[in-house]
PDB file of C-alpha atoms in Angstrom:
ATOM      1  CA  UNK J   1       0.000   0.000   0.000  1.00 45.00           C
ATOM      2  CA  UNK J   2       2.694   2.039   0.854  1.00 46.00           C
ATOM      3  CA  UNK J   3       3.847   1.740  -2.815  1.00 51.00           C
ATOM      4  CA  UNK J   4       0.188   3.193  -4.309  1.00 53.00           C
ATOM      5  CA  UNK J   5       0.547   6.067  -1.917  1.00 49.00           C
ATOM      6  CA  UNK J   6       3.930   6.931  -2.724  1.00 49.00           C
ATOM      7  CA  UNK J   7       3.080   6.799  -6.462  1.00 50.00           C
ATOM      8  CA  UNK J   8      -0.220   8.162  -6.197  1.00 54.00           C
ATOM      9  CA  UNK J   9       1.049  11.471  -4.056  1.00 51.00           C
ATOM     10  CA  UNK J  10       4.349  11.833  -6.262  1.00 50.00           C
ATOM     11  CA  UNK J  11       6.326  11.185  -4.380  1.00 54.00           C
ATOM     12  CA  UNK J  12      10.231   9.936  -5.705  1.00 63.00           C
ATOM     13  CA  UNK J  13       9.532   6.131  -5.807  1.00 74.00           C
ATOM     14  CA  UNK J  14      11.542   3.792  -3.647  1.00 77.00           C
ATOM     15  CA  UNK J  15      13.800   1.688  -5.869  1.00 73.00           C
ATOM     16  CA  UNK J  16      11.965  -1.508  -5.220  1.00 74.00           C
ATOM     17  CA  UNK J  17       9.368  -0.333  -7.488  1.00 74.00           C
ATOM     18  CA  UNK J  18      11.360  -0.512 -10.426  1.00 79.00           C
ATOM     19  CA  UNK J  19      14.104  -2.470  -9.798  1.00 78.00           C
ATOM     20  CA  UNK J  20      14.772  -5.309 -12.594  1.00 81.00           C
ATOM     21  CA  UNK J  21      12.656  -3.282 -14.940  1.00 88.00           C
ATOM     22  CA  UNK J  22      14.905  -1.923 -18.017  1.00 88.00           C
ATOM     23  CA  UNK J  23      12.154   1.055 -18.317  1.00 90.00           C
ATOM     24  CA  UNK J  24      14.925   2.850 -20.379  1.00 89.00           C
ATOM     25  CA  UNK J  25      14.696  -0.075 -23.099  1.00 91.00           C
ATOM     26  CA  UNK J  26      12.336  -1.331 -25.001  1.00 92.00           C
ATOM     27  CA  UNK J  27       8.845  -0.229 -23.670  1.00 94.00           C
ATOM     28  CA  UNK J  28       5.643  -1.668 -24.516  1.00 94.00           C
ATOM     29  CA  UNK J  29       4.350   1.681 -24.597  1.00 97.00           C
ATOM     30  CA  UNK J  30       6.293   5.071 -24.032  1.00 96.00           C
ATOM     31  CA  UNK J  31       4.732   9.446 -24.692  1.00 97.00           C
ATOM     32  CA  UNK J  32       3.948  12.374 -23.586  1.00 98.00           C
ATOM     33  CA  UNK J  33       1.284  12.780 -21.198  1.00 98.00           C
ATOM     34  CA  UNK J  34      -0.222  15.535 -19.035  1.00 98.00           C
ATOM     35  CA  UNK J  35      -0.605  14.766 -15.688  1.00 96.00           C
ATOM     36  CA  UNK J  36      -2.281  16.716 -13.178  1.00 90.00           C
ATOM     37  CA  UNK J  37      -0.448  17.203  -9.789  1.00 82.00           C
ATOM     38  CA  UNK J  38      -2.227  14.765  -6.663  1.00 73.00           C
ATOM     39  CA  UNK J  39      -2.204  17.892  -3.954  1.00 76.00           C
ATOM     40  CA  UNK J  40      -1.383  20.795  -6.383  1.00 80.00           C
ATOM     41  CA  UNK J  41      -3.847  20.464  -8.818  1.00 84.00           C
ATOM     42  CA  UNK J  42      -1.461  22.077 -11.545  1.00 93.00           C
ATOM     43  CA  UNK J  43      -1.043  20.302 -14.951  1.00 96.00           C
ATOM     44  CA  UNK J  44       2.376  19.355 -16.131  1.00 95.00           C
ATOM     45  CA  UNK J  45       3.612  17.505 -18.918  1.00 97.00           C
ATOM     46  CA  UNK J  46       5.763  14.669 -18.070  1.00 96.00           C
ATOM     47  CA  UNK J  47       7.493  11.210 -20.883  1.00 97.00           C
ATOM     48  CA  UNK J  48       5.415   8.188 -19.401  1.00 97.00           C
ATOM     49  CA  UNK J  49       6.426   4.671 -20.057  1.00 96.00           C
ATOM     50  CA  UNK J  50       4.662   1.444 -19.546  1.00 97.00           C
ATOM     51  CA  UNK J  51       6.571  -1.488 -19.383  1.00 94.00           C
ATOM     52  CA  UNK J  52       6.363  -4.839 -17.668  1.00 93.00           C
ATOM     53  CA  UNK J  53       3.455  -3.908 -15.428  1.00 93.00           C
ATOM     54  CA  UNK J  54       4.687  -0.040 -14.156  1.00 94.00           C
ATOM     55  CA  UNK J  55       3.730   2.894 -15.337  1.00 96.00           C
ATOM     56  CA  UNK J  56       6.717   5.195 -14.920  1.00 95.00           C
ATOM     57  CA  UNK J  57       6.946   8.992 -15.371  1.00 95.00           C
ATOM     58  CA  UNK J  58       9.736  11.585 -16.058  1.00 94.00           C
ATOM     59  CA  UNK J  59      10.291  14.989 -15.970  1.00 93.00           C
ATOM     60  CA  UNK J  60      11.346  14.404 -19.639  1.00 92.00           C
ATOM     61  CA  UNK J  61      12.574  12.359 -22.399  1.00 93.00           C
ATOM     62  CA  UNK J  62      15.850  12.813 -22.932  1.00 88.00           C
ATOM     63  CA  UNK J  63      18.634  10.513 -21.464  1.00 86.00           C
ATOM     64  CA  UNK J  64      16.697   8.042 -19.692  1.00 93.00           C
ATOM     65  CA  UNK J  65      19.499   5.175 -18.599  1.00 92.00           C
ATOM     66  CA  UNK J  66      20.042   2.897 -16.179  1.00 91.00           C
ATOM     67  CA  UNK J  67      21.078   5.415 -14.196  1.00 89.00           C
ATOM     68  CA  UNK J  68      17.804   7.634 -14.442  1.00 91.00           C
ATOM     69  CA  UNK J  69      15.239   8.005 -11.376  1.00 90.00           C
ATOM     70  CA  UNK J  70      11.693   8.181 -11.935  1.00 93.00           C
ATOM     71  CA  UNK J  71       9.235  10.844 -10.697  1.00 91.00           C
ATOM     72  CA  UNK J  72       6.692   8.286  -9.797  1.00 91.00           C
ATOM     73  CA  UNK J  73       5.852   4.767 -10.471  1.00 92.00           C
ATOM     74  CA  UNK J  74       2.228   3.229 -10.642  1.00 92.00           C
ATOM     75  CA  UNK J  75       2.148  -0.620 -10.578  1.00 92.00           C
ATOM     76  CA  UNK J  76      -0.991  -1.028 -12.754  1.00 93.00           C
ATOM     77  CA  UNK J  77      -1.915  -4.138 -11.401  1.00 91.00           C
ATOM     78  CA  UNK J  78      -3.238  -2.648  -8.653  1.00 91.00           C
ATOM     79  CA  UNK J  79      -5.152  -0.596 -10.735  1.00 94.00           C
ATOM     80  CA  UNK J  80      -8.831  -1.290 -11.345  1.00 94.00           C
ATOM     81  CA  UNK J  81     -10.446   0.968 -14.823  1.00 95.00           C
ATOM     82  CA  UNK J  82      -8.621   3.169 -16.839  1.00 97.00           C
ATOM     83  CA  UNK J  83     -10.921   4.468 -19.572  1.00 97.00           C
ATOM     84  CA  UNK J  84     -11.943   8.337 -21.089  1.00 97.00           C
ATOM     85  CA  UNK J  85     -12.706  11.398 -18.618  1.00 97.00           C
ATOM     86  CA  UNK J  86     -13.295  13.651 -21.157  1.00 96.00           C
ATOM     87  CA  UNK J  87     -16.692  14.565 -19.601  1.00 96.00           C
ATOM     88  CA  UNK J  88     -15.334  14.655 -16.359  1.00 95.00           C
ATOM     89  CA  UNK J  89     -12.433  17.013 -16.592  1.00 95.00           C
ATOM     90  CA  UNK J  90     -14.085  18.927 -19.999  1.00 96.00           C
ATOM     91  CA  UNK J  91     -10.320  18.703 -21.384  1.00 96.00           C
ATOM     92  CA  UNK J  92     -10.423  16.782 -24.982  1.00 97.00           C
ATOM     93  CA  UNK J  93      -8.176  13.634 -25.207  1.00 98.00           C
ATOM     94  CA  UNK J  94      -8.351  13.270 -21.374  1.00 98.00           C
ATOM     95  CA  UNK J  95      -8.477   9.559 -19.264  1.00 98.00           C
ATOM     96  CA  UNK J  96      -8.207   8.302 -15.628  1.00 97.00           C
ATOM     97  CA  UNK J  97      -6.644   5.495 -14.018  1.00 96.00           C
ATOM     98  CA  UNK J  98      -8.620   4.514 -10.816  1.00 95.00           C
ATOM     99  CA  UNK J  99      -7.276   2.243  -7.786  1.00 89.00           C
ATOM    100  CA  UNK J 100     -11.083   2.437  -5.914  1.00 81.00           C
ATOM    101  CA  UNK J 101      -9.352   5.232  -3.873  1.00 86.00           C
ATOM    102  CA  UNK J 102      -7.384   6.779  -5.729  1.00 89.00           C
ATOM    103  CA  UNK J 103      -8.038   8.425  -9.366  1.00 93.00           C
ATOM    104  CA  UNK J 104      -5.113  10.030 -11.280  1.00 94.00           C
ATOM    105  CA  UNK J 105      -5.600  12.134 -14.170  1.00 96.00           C
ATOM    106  CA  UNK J 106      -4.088  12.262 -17.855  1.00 97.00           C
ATOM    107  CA  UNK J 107      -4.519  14.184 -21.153  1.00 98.00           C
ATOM    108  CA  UNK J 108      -2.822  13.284 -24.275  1.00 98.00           C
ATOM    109  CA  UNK J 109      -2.245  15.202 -27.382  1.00 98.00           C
ATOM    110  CA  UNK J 110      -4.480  13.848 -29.640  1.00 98.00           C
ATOM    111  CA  UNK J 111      -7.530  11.059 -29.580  1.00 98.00           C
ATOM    112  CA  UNK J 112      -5.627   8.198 -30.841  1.00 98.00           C
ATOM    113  CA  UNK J 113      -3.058   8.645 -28.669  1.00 98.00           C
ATOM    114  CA  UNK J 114      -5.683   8.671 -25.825  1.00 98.00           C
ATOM    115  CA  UNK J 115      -7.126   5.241 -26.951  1.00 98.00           C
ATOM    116  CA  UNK J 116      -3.685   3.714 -27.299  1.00 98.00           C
ATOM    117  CA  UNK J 117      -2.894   4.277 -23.075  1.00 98.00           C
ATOM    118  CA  UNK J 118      -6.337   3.141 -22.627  1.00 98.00           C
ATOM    119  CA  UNK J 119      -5.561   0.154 -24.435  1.00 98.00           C
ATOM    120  CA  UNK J 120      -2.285  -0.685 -23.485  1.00 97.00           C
ATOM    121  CA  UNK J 121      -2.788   0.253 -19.565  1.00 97.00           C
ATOM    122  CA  UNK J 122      -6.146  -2.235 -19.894  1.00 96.00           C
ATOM    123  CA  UNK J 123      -3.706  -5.055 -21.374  1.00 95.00           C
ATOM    124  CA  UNK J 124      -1.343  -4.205 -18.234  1.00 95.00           C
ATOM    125  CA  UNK J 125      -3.931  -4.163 -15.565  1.00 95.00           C
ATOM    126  CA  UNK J 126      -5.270  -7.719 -16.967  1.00 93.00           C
ATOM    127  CA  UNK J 127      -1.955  -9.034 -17.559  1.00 92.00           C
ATOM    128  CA  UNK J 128      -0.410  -7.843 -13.923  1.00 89.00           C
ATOM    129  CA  UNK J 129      -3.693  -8.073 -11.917  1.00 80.00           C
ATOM    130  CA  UNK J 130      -3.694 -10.393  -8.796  1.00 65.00           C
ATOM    131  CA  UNK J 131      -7.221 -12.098  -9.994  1.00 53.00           C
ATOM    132  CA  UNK J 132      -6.920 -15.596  -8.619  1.00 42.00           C
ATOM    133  CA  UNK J 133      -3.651 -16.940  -6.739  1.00 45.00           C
ATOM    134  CA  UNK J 134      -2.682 -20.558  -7.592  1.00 45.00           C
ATOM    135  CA  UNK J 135      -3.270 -21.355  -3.302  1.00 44.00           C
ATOM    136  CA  UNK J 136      -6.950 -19.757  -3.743  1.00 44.00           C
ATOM    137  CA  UNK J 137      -7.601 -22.145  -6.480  1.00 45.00           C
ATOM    138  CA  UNK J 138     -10.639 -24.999  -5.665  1.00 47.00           C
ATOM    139  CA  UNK J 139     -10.249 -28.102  -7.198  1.00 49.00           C
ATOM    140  CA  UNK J 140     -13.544 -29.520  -7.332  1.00 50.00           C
ATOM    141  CA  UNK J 141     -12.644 -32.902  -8.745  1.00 51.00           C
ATOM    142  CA  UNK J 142     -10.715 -33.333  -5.703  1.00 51.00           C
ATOM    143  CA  UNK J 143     -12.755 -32.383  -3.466  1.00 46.00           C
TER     144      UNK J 143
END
């Protein structure tokens, strides 16, 4: 939990959150994004990435290595909807990403680009979600 919060406030991320994750290599899904501020409710524009079940965010694009630290890190499979809040926010292109308790804004640039993160943050959530653990599993024709 203390991970959500920590993302979810913008806080720096602790290193566990993306350790083993090459974010700064092949990403299933990498852009700009505007993202408005958890306490300050300013909008800034910051290079998101999406890879292996994180959603990472920098200040910007340029030189992201090994070495680089990201502003905040949402693991998405704690994540329950992501879809449009155009409506909501009355910004074009906008979406949300929703824990139950938490709800982070976005805007991209243009409508496709919008649909894309809504698609490939919907595979991640799926893909990464803790649905069913192996130990909660009934086997009936045991039983």
């Amino acid at each position: 939990m203390e991970n959500i919060w920590r993302a979810l406030s913008g806080q720096d991320p602790n290193p566990e959150d993306y350790t083993g994750i090459e974010f700064w290599s092949n990403p299933e899904r990498s852009g700009w994004l505007t993202k408005q501020g958890d306490y300050i409710k300013t909008w800034r524009r910051r290079w998101f990435i999406l890879k292996q079940g994180k959603l990472f965010w920098f200040k910007d694009s340029h030189n992201i290595t090994p070495g680089s630290t990201p502003r905040g890190v949402i693991p998405v499979g704690t994540c329950l909807t992501v879809r449009g809040a155009e409506d909501l926010l009355n910004k074009p292109f906008a979406f949300e990403l929703s824990t139950g308790k938490h709800t982070m804004y976005f805007v991209a640039d243009t409508e496709k680009e919008k649909e894309e993160w809504i698609n490939s943050i919907g595979r991640a959530i799926v893909q990464h979600s803790r649905s069913v653990t192996e130990s909660e599993v009934v086997d009936y024709n045991n039983k």
